């Protein structure tokens, strides 16, 4: 990309603009010009002053957003800085969102290659040279200004922050499961997968040694749980996809009206409606000839292909509430199939996961949870507290305050398990076959793309 500068010398000021080769103004600067009035109706200006103003605006353009900045923060680290005044960075944000390595630190050649070599200066002071793992104590705690603003005591401990989904994983994955008869009981925490599901979904698995999983982010050392490597899978649209399918259907208005009249939300109403039309077989089998590929917003994991599109096969001319309920069910099944796809890829790469721990808004929908158990063939553990992200954040604070010896101890004692949903073994054959169709859908989509590229 090339950039061009235009300078306009006016009567009272000099203005400059930085313009790209498409003609878009990216930045502007202005500098007043001195005007002398030696006599009434006489005005004088200095050509030297005008030149100096031109030089000033030229220098201002590259510094309008960049050189004046003292620090660049990801949001969690910015909030920690506001609370404590310390420029400490979270290992979670720097490894998962930036290019930091817990073992090697920053890589100079990367910044130089992309034209940001100035970030290397002063020992990386602008992007962080004091990096701590989750649960560590930041600075000297709350500053007087922050304490007054938050209504809390001065100096109260502030923990190194986490990305929201990672805090959710922290809030559920380490809970004590003694006496639960779960497959992960008496096994390392590495046998668990945290699923944080809301608008989108994240799949957090940890290991003692680094595991490279195709199409899954990581491994990141100590990015969620200290001394463990994190792999992070994900689905770009899950809760958002379900809402999109519901709101785009012709029977949506009827659904909303009936749900309101019954005192239920639309998801509870659809779940009960599915029960009423299932007849003698299981709810899941209502979609025996209706299949969805859920990547309406591209695939994050495990195919890592943002160009993939959504697919639906098995539609008819009918647009009844029954049809909407079945499409809603098929969409949930497709999301769960996507989780199975991620899970199988992680298992093939070397993870030893046997139990799912779920939190987030979608975990409140028991049909969504049951289908994930049925399709994965693994039990799903729900957190006792619904707001696991908030619990995870509190666990960080509890560790930073010194009330627990380690983050793992805080996770075990503060994270509590709630309901456990076991897979319905009677559905295994049905969902194994449906999963084969699921994989065929994306295989066919790629074939269609190849055909159209040959035009």
Tab-separated table of C-alpha atoms in Angstrom:
chain	number	residue	atom	x	y	z
A	1	UNK	CA	0.000	0.000	0.000
A	2	UNK	CA	1.345	3.446	-0.950
A	3	UNK	CA	0.395	6.648	0.839
A	4	UNK	CA	0.398	10.259	-0.324
A	5	UNK	CA	0.374	13.573	1.528
A	6	UNK	CA	-1.532	16.672	0.476
A	7	UNK	CA	-0.841	20.076	2.071
A	8	UNK	CA	-3.236	23.038	1.907
A	9	UNK	CA	-1.914	26.472	2.908
A	10	UNK	CA	-4.908	28.599	3.818
A	11	UNK	CA	-5.262	32.102	5.188
A	12	UNK	CA	-5.272	31.151	8.845
A	13	UNK	CA	-3.775	27.679	8.916
A	14	UNK	CA	-1.893	24.937	7.116
A	15	UNK	CA	-3.654	21.609	6.843
A	16	UNK	CA	-2.288	18.237	5.736
A	17	UNK	CA	-3.878	14.873	4.966
A	18	UNK	CA	-2.490	11.367	4.574
A	19	UNK	CA	-4.296	9.688	1.654
A	20	UNK	CA	-4.071	6.109	0.403
A	21	UNK	CA	-3.951	5.162	-3.270
A	22	UNK	CA	-7.740	4.663	-3.250
A	23	UNK	CA	-8.171	8.315	-2.309
A	24	UNK	CA	-9.249	7.640	1.289
A	25	UNK	CA	-8.116	10.181	3.887
A	26	UNK	CA	-6.498	8.240	6.722
A	27	UNK	CA	-5.284	11.084	8.945
A	28	UNK	CA	-5.343	14.876	9.115
A	29	UNK	CA	-3.355	17.563	10.917
A	30	UNK	CA	-3.627	21.348	11.181
A	31	UNK	CA	-1.321	24.141	12.331
A	32	UNK	CA	-2.321	27.837	12.657
A	33	UNK	CA	-0.372	30.488	10.722
A	34	UNK	CA	0.638	33.664	12.488
A	35	UNK	CA	-0.973	36.874	11.196
A	36	UNK	CA	0.358	40.339	12.040
A	37	UNK	CA	-1.787	43.513	11.981
A	38	UNK	CA	0.629	46.465	11.899
A	39	UNK	CA	-2.132	48.979	10.989
A	40	UNK	CA	-5.910	48.890	10.557
A	41	UNK	CA	-6.811	46.926	7.403
A	42	UNK	CA	-3.155	45.803	6.970
A	43	UNK	CA	-2.254	42.114	7.356
A	44	UNK	CA	1.138	40.455	7.074
A	45	UNK	CA	2.303	36.825	7.110
A	46	UNK	CA	5.739	35.256	7.194
A	47	UNK	CA	6.726	32.828	4.461
A	48	UNK	CA	9.175	31.308	6.964
A	49	UNK	CA	6.350	30.788	9.444
A	50	UNK	CA	4.252	29.162	6.711
A	51	UNK	CA	7.085	26.766	5.839
A	52	UNK	CA	7.537	25.866	9.514
A	53	UNK	CA	3.790	25.190	9.741
A	54	UNK	CA	4.080	22.883	6.722
A	55	UNK	CA	6.890	21.019	8.483
A	56	UNK	CA	4.842	20.781	11.673
A	57	UNK	CA	1.762	19.261	10.027
A	58	UNK	CA	3.936	16.851	8.068
A	59	UNK	CA	5.455	15.585	11.301
A	60	UNK	CA	2.056	15.433	12.978
A	61	UNK	CA	0.607	13.039	10.363
A	62	UNK	CA	2.685	9.941	11.215
A	63	UNK	CA	2.403	10.734	14.918
A	64	UNK	CA	-1.394	11.337	14.945
A	65	UNK	CA	-1.943	7.649	16.001
A	66	UNK	CA	1.167	6.096	16.552
A	67	UNK	CA	4.317	7.762	17.984
A	68	UNK	CA	2.366	9.535	20.719
A	69	UNK	CA	1.169	6.201	22.104
A	70	UNK	CA	3.074	5.098	25.204
A	71	UNK	CA	1.456	1.665	25.517
A	72	UNK	CA	-0.587	-0.742	23.411
A	73	UNK	CA	-2.929	-2.919	25.484
A	74	UNK	CA	-5.342	-5.719	24.828
A	75	UNK	CA	-8.536	-4.918	26.741
A	76	UNK	CA	-7.910	-7.211	29.767
A	77	UNK	CA	-4.469	-5.661	30.280
A	78	UNK	CA	-5.821	-2.142	29.827
A	79	UNK	CA	-8.329	-2.755	32.624
A	80	UNK	CA	-5.579	-4.115	34.880
A	81	UNK	CA	-3.524	-0.983	34.165
A	82	UNK	CA	-6.483	1.273	34.976
A	83	UNK	CA	-6.948	-0.572	38.257
A	84	UNK	CA	-3.319	-0.676	39.372
A	85	UNK	CA	-1.268	1.704	37.273
A	86	UNK	CA	1.034	-1.231	36.435
A	87	UNK	CA	1.882	-2.055	32.824
A	88	UNK	CA	2.011	-5.787	33.573
A	89	UNK	CA	0.658	-7.915	30.744
A	90	UNK	CA	-1.246	-11.201	30.970
A	91	UNK	CA	0.460	-14.249	29.510
A	92	UNK	CA	-3.023	-15.273	28.333
A	93	UNK	CA	-3.628	-12.191	26.182
A	94	UNK	CA	-0.097	-11.955	24.802
A	95	UNK	CA	0.155	-15.614	23.774
A	96	UNK	CA	-3.413	-16.129	22.543
A	97	UNK	CA	-3.989	-12.755	20.862
A	98	UNK	CA	-0.492	-11.460	20.070
A	99	UNK	CA	2.738	-13.289	19.102
A	100	UNK	CA	4.358	-13.730	22.506
A	101	UNK	CA	5.952	-17.030	23.523
A	102	UNK	CA	6.041	-18.000	27.188
A	103	UNK	CA	9.401	-19.657	26.531
A	104	UNK	CA	11.088	-17.236	24.101
A	105	UNK	CA	9.293	-13.927	24.611
A	106	UNK	CA	8.858	-11.540	21.679
A	107	UNK	CA	10.279	-12.269	18.224
A	108	UNK	CA	12.109	-9.224	16.846
A	109	UNK	CA	12.145	-10.418	13.240
A	110	UNK	CA	8.342	-10.558	13.120
A	111	UNK	CA	7.899	-6.912	14.109
A	112	UNK	CA	10.600	-5.849	11.654
A	113	UNK	CA	9.046	-7.884	8.837
A	114	UNK	CA	5.662	-6.174	9.202
A	115	UNK	CA	7.176	-2.689	9.509
A	116	UNK	CA	6.706	-2.208	13.259
A	117	UNK	CA	10.329	-2.462	14.357
A	118	UNK	CA	9.838	0.549	16.652
A	119	UNK	CA	7.857	-1.706	19.028
A	120	UNK	CA	11.096	-3.554	19.809
A	121	UNK	CA	12.661	-0.374	21.232
A	122	UNK	CA	13.216	0.146	24.967
A	123	UNK	CA	12.858	-3.546	25.704
A	124	UNK	CA	9.323	-3.724	24.248
A	125	UNK	CA	8.069	-1.104	26.696
A	126	UNK	CA	5.068	-0.232	24.493
A	127	UNK	CA	3.739	-3.787	24.147
A	128	UNK	CA	4.865	-5.302	27.437
A	129	UNK	CA	8.081	-6.431	29.059
A	130	UNK	CA	6.630	-7.589	32.383
A	131	UNK	CA	4.450	-10.625	31.704
A	132	UNK	CA	2.819	-12.787	34.394
A	133	UNK	CA	0.717	-15.964	34.346
A	134	UNK	CA	-2.974	-16.064	35.381
A	135	UNK	CA	-3.662	-15.548	39.076
A	136	UNK	CA	-0.481	-13.569	39.760
A	137	UNK	CA	-0.659	-10.314	41.722
A	138	UNK	CA	-0.498	-7.115	39.632
A	139	UNK	CA	1.506	-4.167	40.976
A	140	UNK	CA	0.560	-2.912	44.438
A	141	UNK	CA	-3.137	-3.556	44.020
A	142	UNK	CA	-5.846	-0.924	43.519
A	143	UNK	CA	-4.615	2.630	43.241
A	144	UNK	CA	-6.391	5.306	45.336
A	145	UNK	CA	-8.102	6.678	42.211
A	146	UNK	CA	-9.309	3.240	41.063
A	147	UNK	CA	-10.345	2.238	44.578
A	148	UNK	CA	-12.526	5.326	44.927
A	149	UNK	CA	-14.074	4.780	41.494
A	150	UNK	CA	-14.836	1.108	42.228
A	151	UNK	CA	-15.905	1.606	45.839
A	152	UNK	CA	-13.242	-0.793	47.131
A	153	UNK	CA	-10.307	-0.533	49.581
A	154	UNK	CA	-7.009	0.941	48.409
A	155	UNK	CA	-4.371	-1.718	47.746
A	156	UNK	CA	-6.800	-4.637	47.439
A	157	UNK	CA	-5.208	-7.414	45.355
A	158	UNK	CA	-5.768	-7.359	41.582
A	159	UNK	CA	-5.042	-10.503	39.582
A	160	UNK	CA	-3.490	-10.805	36.164
A	161	UNK	CA	-6.447	-10.937	33.792
A	162	UNK	CA	-7.763	-13.566	31.394
A	163	UNK	CA	-9.683	-13.429	28.131
A	164	UNK	CA	-13.387	-13.973	28.935
A	165	UNK	CA	-13.730	-17.465	27.449
A	166	UNK	CA	-10.547	-18.567	29.199
A	167	UNK	CA	-11.942	-17.305	32.507
A	168	UNK	CA	-15.033	-19.435	31.847
A	169	UNK	CA	-12.834	-22.467	31.253
A	170	UNK	CA	-10.970	-21.740	34.468
A	171	UNK	CA	-14.269	-21.537	36.344
A	172	UNK	CA	-15.398	-25.059	35.394
A	173	UNK	CA	-12.513	-27.270	34.323
A	174	UNK	CA	-10.834	-27.718	37.702
A	175	UNK	CA	-13.849	-28.504	39.904
A	176	UNK	CA	-13.705	-31.370	42.387
A	177	UNK	CA	-15.647	-34.362	40.950
A	178	UNK	CA	-15.118	-36.901	43.738
A	179	UNK	CA	-18.050	-39.289	44.094
A	180	UNK	CA	-19.593	-38.307	40.770
A	181	UNK	CA	-18.692	-41.537	38.924
A	182	UNK	CA	-17.500	-39.478	35.974
A	183	UNK	CA	-14.867	-40.930	33.611
A	184	UNK	CA	-12.484	-38.106	34.604
A	185	UNK	CA	-12.671	-38.943	38.331
A	186	UNK	CA	-9.233	-39.858	39.714
A	187	UNK	CA	-7.651	-38.726	36.446
A	188	UNK	CA	-5.572	-35.642	35.643
A	189	UNK	CA	-7.321	-32.415	34.681
A	190	UNK	CA	-6.075	-33.073	31.149
A	191	UNK	CA	-8.944	-35.558	30.684
A	192	UNK	CA	-11.436	-32.667	30.631
A	193	UNK	CA	-12.574	-30.339	27.850
A	194	UNK	CA	-14.145	-26.999	28.767
A	195	UNK	CA	-16.814	-25.792	26.334
A	196	UNK	CA	-17.769	-22.137	26.698
A	197	UNK	CA	-20.827	-21.650	24.520
A	198	UNK	CA	-22.732	-18.454	23.855
A	199	UNK	CA	-22.859	-16.345	20.693
A	200	UNK	CA	-19.878	-18.424	19.583
A	201	UNK	CA	-18.221	-21.418	21.221
A	202	UNK	CA	-14.696	-22.085	22.492
A	203	UNK	CA	-13.287	-25.541	23.282
A	204	UNK	CA	-10.458	-25.465	25.850
A	205	UNK	CA	-8.262	-28.529	26.367
A	206	UNK	CA	-5.013	-28.611	28.357
A	207	UNK	CA	-2.019	-30.937	28.408
A	208	UNK	CA	1.247	-31.350	30.328
A	209	UNK	CA	3.252	-31.404	27.104
A	210	UNK	CA	2.622	-29.348	23.953
A	211	UNK	CA	0.223	-30.974	21.479
A	212	UNK	CA	-0.097	-29.529	17.985
A	213	UNK	CA	-3.633	-30.027	16.684
A	214	UNK	CA	-4.409	-29.223	13.015
A	215	UNK	CA	-6.931	-26.383	12.779
A	216	UNK	CA	-6.957	-25.795	16.556
A	217	UNK	CA	-5.167	-22.804	18.081
A	218	UNK	CA	-2.141	-23.316	20.291
A	219	UNK	CA	-0.512	-24.912	22.095
A	220	UNK	CA	-0.063	-21.934	24.455
A	221	UNK	CA	1.944	-22.448	27.652
A	222	UNK	CA	0.266	-21.304	30.910
A	223	UNK	CA	-2.311	-19.297	28.967
A	224	UNK	CA	-5.239	-20.556	31.082
A	225	UNK	CA	-3.940	-22.917	33.755
A	226	UNK	CA	-0.338	-22.324	34.912
A	227	UNK	CA	2.179	-25.008	33.882
A	228	UNK	CA	-0.222	-26.569	31.353
A	229	UNK	CA	-0.359	-26.144	27.589
A	230	UNK	CA	-3.659	-24.895	26.160
A	231	UNK	CA	-5.296	-25.857	22.864
A	232	UNK	CA	-8.255	-23.712	21.883
A	233	UNK	CA	-10.801	-24.855	19.321
A	234	UNK	CA	-13.827	-22.845	18.373
A	235	UNK	CA	-16.975	-22.345	16.339
A	236	UNK	CA	-17.546	-18.861	14.955
A	237	UNK	CA	-21.323	-18.822	15.297
A	238	UNK	CA	-23.416	-21.019	17.585
A	239	UNK	CA	-25.968	-19.072	19.647
A	240	UNK	CA	-25.921	-16.504	16.861
A	241	UNK	CA	-26.618	-19.248	14.307
A	242	UNK	CA	-29.570	-20.632	16.268
A	243	UNK	CA	-31.086	-17.145	16.500
A	244	UNK	CA	-30.468	-16.571	12.792
A	245	UNK	CA	-32.285	-19.785	11.854
A	246	UNK	CA	-35.247	-18.987	14.119
A	247	UNK	CA	-35.661	-15.340	13.107
A	248	UNK	CA	-35.314	-16.085	9.409
A	249	UNK	CA	-38.152	-18.646	9.370
A	250	UNK	CA	-41.679	-17.835	8.233
A	251	UNK	CA	-43.148	-19.302	11.454
A	252	UNK	CA	-41.058	-17.053	13.731
A	253	UNK	CA	-43.914	-14.629	14.496
A	254	UNK	CA	-46.214	-17.522	15.427
A	255	UNK	CA	-43.492	-18.970	17.638
A	256	UNK	CA	-42.915	-15.687	19.469
A	257	UNK	CA	-46.641	-15.203	20.026
A	258	UNK	CA	-47.189	-18.714	21.406
A	259	UNK	CA	-44.051	-18.589	23.544
A	260	UNK	CA	-45.164	-15.291	25.097
A	261	UNK	CA	-48.641	-16.643	25.783
A	262	UNK	CA	-47.185	-19.705	27.526
A	263	UNK	CA	-44.757	-17.681	29.634
A	264	UNK	CA	-41.717	-19.344	28.063
A	265	UNK	CA	-38.829	-18.075	25.977
A	266	UNK	CA	-38.719	-19.277	22.358
A	267	UNK	CA	-36.099	-21.970	23.081
A	268	UNK	CA	-38.081	-23.516	25.940
A	269	UNK	CA	-41.185	-23.423	23.788
A	270	UNK	CA	-39.435	-25.087	20.845
A	271	UNK	CA	-38.028	-27.770	23.148
A	272	UNK	CA	-41.483	-28.589	24.493
A	273	UNK	CA	-42.978	-28.456	20.984
A	274	UNK	CA	-40.423	-31.001	19.786
A	275	UNK	CA	-41.456	-33.299	22.641
A	276	UNK	CA	-45.078	-32.995	21.569
A	277	UNK	CA	-44.422	-33.994	17.928
A	278	UNK	CA	-41.798	-36.717	18.421
A	279	UNK	CA	-44.404	-39.523	18.588
A	280	UNK	CA	-42.926	-42.809	19.819
A	281	UNK	CA	-39.272	-42.278	18.944
A	282	UNK	CA	-36.549	-40.040	20.363
A	283	UNK	CA	-36.632	-36.295	19.642
A	284	UNK	CA	-33.342	-36.417	17.749
A	285	UNK	CA	-34.763	-38.725	15.091
A	286	UNK	CA	-37.133	-36.014	13.873
A	287	UNK	CA	-34.254	-34.896	11.635
A	288	UNK	CA	-33.542	-38.238	9.982
A	289	UNK	CA	-33.766	-36.566	6.554
A	290	UNK	CA	-32.906	-32.984	7.549
A	291	UNK	CA	-29.221	-32.094	7.818
A	292	UNK	CA	-27.297	-28.848	8.438
A	293	UNK	CA	-23.675	-27.824	7.961
A	294	UNK	CA	-23.343	-24.997	10.531
A	295	UNK	CA	-20.513	-22.870	9.111
A	296	UNK	CA	-22.687	-19.939	8.033
A	297	UNK	CA	-19.819	-17.703	9.182
A	298	UNK	CA	-16.896	-19.862	8.108
A	299	UNK	CA	-15.092	-22.638	9.990
A	300	UNK	CA	-12.677	-21.778	12.770
A	301	UNK	CA	-11.869	-25.336	13.907
A	302	UNK	CA	-10.785	-27.886	12.898
A	303	UNK	CA	-10.833	-26.982	9.181
A	304	UNK	CA	-9.720	-23.363	9.722
A	305	UNK	CA	-11.457	-22.257	6.536
A	306	UNK	CA	-13.249	-18.887	6.801
A	307	UNK	CA	-14.641	-19.255	3.273
A	308	UNK	CA	-16.925	-22.206	4.078
A	309	UNK	CA	-20.679	-21.574	3.963
A	310	UNK	CA	-23.713	-23.031	5.683
A	311	UNK	CA	-25.736	-25.838	4.108
A	312	UNK	CA	-29.216	-27.282	4.685
A	313	UNK	CA	-30.561	-30.369	2.935
A	314	UNK	CA	-34.030	-31.866	3.299
A	315	UNK	CA	-36.230	-28.768	3.031
A	316	UNK	CA	-39.823	-28.908	1.787
A	317	UNK	CA	-42.428	-26.322	0.806
A	318	UNK	CA	-44.057	-26.361	4.236
A	319	UNK	CA	-43.301	-23.464	6.636
A	320	UNK	CA	-45.170	-24.527	9.758
A	321	UNK	CA	-44.103	-24.281	13.378
A	322	UNK	CA	-43.286	-28.001	13.189
A	323	UNK	CA	-40.856	-27.260	10.357
A	324	UNK	CA	-39.215	-24.462	12.338
A	325	UNK	CA	-38.850	-26.730	15.378
A	326	UNK	CA	-37.200	-29.443	13.278
A	327	UNK	CA	-34.817	-26.956	11.639
A	328	UNK	CA	-33.945	-25.588	15.093
A	329	UNK	CA	-33.221	-29.158	16.237
A	330	UNK	CA	-31.102	-29.927	13.153
A	331	UNK	CA	-29.086	-26.741	13.767
A	332	UNK	CA	-28.349	-27.698	17.364
A	333	UNK	CA	-27.345	-31.168	16.183
A	334	UNK	CA	-25.022	-29.626	13.580
A	335	UNK	CA	-23.336	-27.472	16.236
A	336	UNK	CA	-22.827	-30.571	18.375
A	337	UNK	CA	-21.455	-32.427	15.341
A	338	UNK	CA	-18.982	-29.559	14.963
A	339	UNK	CA	-17.902	-30.068	18.565
A	340	UNK	CA	-17.445	-33.791	17.866
A	341	UNK	CA	-15.345	-32.902	14.816
A	342	UNK	CA	-13.078	-30.686	16.971
A	343	UNK	CA	-12.972	-33.263	19.765
A	344	UNK	CA	-12.021	-36.145	17.438
A	345	UNK	CA	-9.264	-34.033	15.900
A	346	UNK	CA	-7.873	-33.264	19.370
A	347	UNK	CA	-8.027	-36.932	20.384
A	348	UNK	CA	-6.255	-38.016	17.195
A	349	UNK	CA	-3.494	-35.489	17.903
A	350	UNK	CA	-2.844	-36.905	21.376
A	351	UNK	CA	-5.324	-35.426	23.867
A	352	UNK	CA	-6.980	-37.910	26.259
A	353	UNK	CA	-10.326	-36.236	26.889
A	354	UNK	CA	-13.293	-38.221	28.241
A	355	UNK	CA	-15.523	-35.633	29.968
A	356	UNK	CA	-17.022	-32.341	28.792
A	357	UNK	CA	-17.474	-29.357	31.133
A	358	UNK	CA	-19.900	-26.801	29.723
A	359	UNK	CA	-20.774	-23.218	30.624
A	360	UNK	CA	-22.145	-20.103	28.947
A	361	UNK	CA	-25.596	-19.042	27.795
A	362	UNK	CA	-26.291	-22.091	25.634
A	363	UNK	CA	-25.555	-24.434	28.546
A	364	UNK	CA	-28.865	-23.266	30.052
A	365	UNK	CA	-30.665	-25.018	27.185
A	366	UNK	CA	-30.865	-28.640	28.329
A	367	UNK	CA	-31.743	-29.893	24.839
A	368	UNK	CA	-28.513	-28.325	23.565
A	369	UNK	CA	-26.595	-30.004	26.402
A	370	UNK	CA	-28.227	-33.429	25.948
A	371	UNK	CA	-27.532	-33.439	22.215
A	372	UNK	CA	-23.862	-32.618	22.862
A	373	UNK	CA	-23.689	-35.587	25.239
A	374	UNK	CA	-25.450	-37.907	22.764
A	375	UNK	CA	-23.341	-36.893	19.760
A	376	UNK	CA	-19.983	-36.829	21.558
A	377	UNK	CA	-20.720	-39.995	23.537
A	378	UNK	CA	-19.349	-38.265	26.647
A	379	UNK	CA	-21.045	-36.955	29.803
A	380	UNK	CA	-21.492	-33.190	30.036
A	381	UNK	CA	-20.891	-31.554	33.417
A	382	UNK	CA	-22.633	-28.265	34.095
A	383	UNK	CA	-21.296	-25.772	36.608
A	384	UNK	CA	-23.275	-25.251	39.814
A	385	UNK	CA	-23.064	-21.508	39.229
A	386	UNK	CA	-24.358	-20.477	35.809
A	387	UNK	CA	-21.975	-17.520	35.453
A	388	UNK	CA	-18.729	-19.458	35.192
A	389	UNK	CA	-16.825	-16.602	33.565
A	390	UNK	CA	-17.471	-14.475	36.651
A	391	UNK	CA	-16.527	-17.354	38.949
A	392	UNK	CA	-13.328	-17.851	36.954
A	393	UNK	CA	-12.464	-14.165	37.304
A	394	UNK	CA	-13.101	-14.377	41.060
A	395	UNK	CA	-10.846	-17.453	41.257
A	396	UNK	CA	-8.051	-15.347	39.768
A	397	UNK	CA	-8.578	-12.731	42.465
A	398	UNK	CA	-8.675	-15.366	45.205
A	399	UNK	CA	-5.323	-16.703	44.039
A	400	UNK	CA	-3.763	-13.233	43.728
A	401	UNK	CA	-4.890	-12.353	47.261
A	402	UNK	CA	-2.909	-15.253	48.697
A	403	UNK	CA	-5.962	-17.050	50.097
A	404	UNK	CA	-5.026	-20.164	48.124
A	405	UNK	CA	-1.606	-21.678	47.577
A	406	UNK	CA	-2.090	-22.047	43.833
A	407	UNK	CA	-4.557	-21.356	41.077
A	408	UNK	CA	-5.237	-25.079	40.812
A	409	UNK	CA	-6.252	-25.200	44.485
A	410	UNK	CA	-8.566	-22.205	44.018
A	411	UNK	CA	-10.124	-23.841	40.941
A	412	UNK	CA	-10.771	-27.085	42.794
A	413	UNK	CA	-12.324	-25.472	45.861
A	414	UNK	CA	-14.284	-22.636	44.252
A	415	UNK	CA	-15.462	-24.364	41.067
A	416	UNK	CA	-18.507	-26.512	41.884
A	417	UNK	CA	-20.198	-29.001	39.574
A	418	UNK	CA	-23.954	-29.020	39.118
A	419	UNK	CA	-26.104	-31.248	36.927
A	420	UNK	CA	-24.467	-34.055	34.942
A	421	UNK	CA	-26.006	-35.021	31.598
A	422	UNK	CA	-25.142	-38.523	30.389
A	423	UNK	CA	-25.343	-39.645	26.752
A	424	UNK	CA	-28.314	-41.705	25.647
A	425	UNK	CA	-26.586	-44.840	24.355
A	426	UNK	CA	-29.725	-45.728	22.405
A	427	UNK	CA	-29.027	-42.802	20.080
A	428	UNK	CA	-25.453	-43.818	19.216
A	429	UNK	CA	-26.159	-45.578	15.915
A	430	UNK	CA	-28.448	-42.784	14.697
A	431	UNK	CA	-25.920	-40.059	15.483
A	432	UNK	CA	-22.960	-42.030	14.121
A	433	UNK	CA	-24.787	-42.229	10.779
A	434	UNK	CA	-25.833	-38.579	10.956
A	435	UNK	CA	-22.208	-37.634	11.634
A	436	UNK	CA	-21.198	-39.437	8.424
A	437	UNK	CA	-23.699	-37.262	6.555
A	438	UNK	CA	-22.290	-34.205	8.351
A	439	UNK	CA	-18.789	-34.878	7.029
A	440	UNK	CA	-20.154	-35.586	3.553
A	441	UNK	CA	-21.784	-32.142	3.471
A	442	UNK	CA	-18.484	-30.266	3.673
A	443	UNK	CA	-16.856	-32.751	1.294
A	444	UNK	CA	-19.580	-32.000	-1.249
A	445	UNK	CA	-19.341	-28.248	-0.683
A	446	UNK	CA	-15.660	-28.371	-1.618
A	447	UNK	CA	-16.512	-30.370	-4.747
A	448	UNK	CA	-19.146	-27.809	-5.760
A	449	UNK	CA	-16.583	-25.043	-5.307
A	450	UNK	CA	-14.063	-26.880	-7.470
A	451	UNK	CA	-16.659	-27.343	-10.221
A	452	UNK	CA	-17.537	-23.646	-10.251
A	453	UNK	CA	-13.885	-22.620	-10.311
A	454	UNK	CA	-13.508	-24.398	-13.634
A	455	UNK	CA	-15.812	-21.951	-15.433
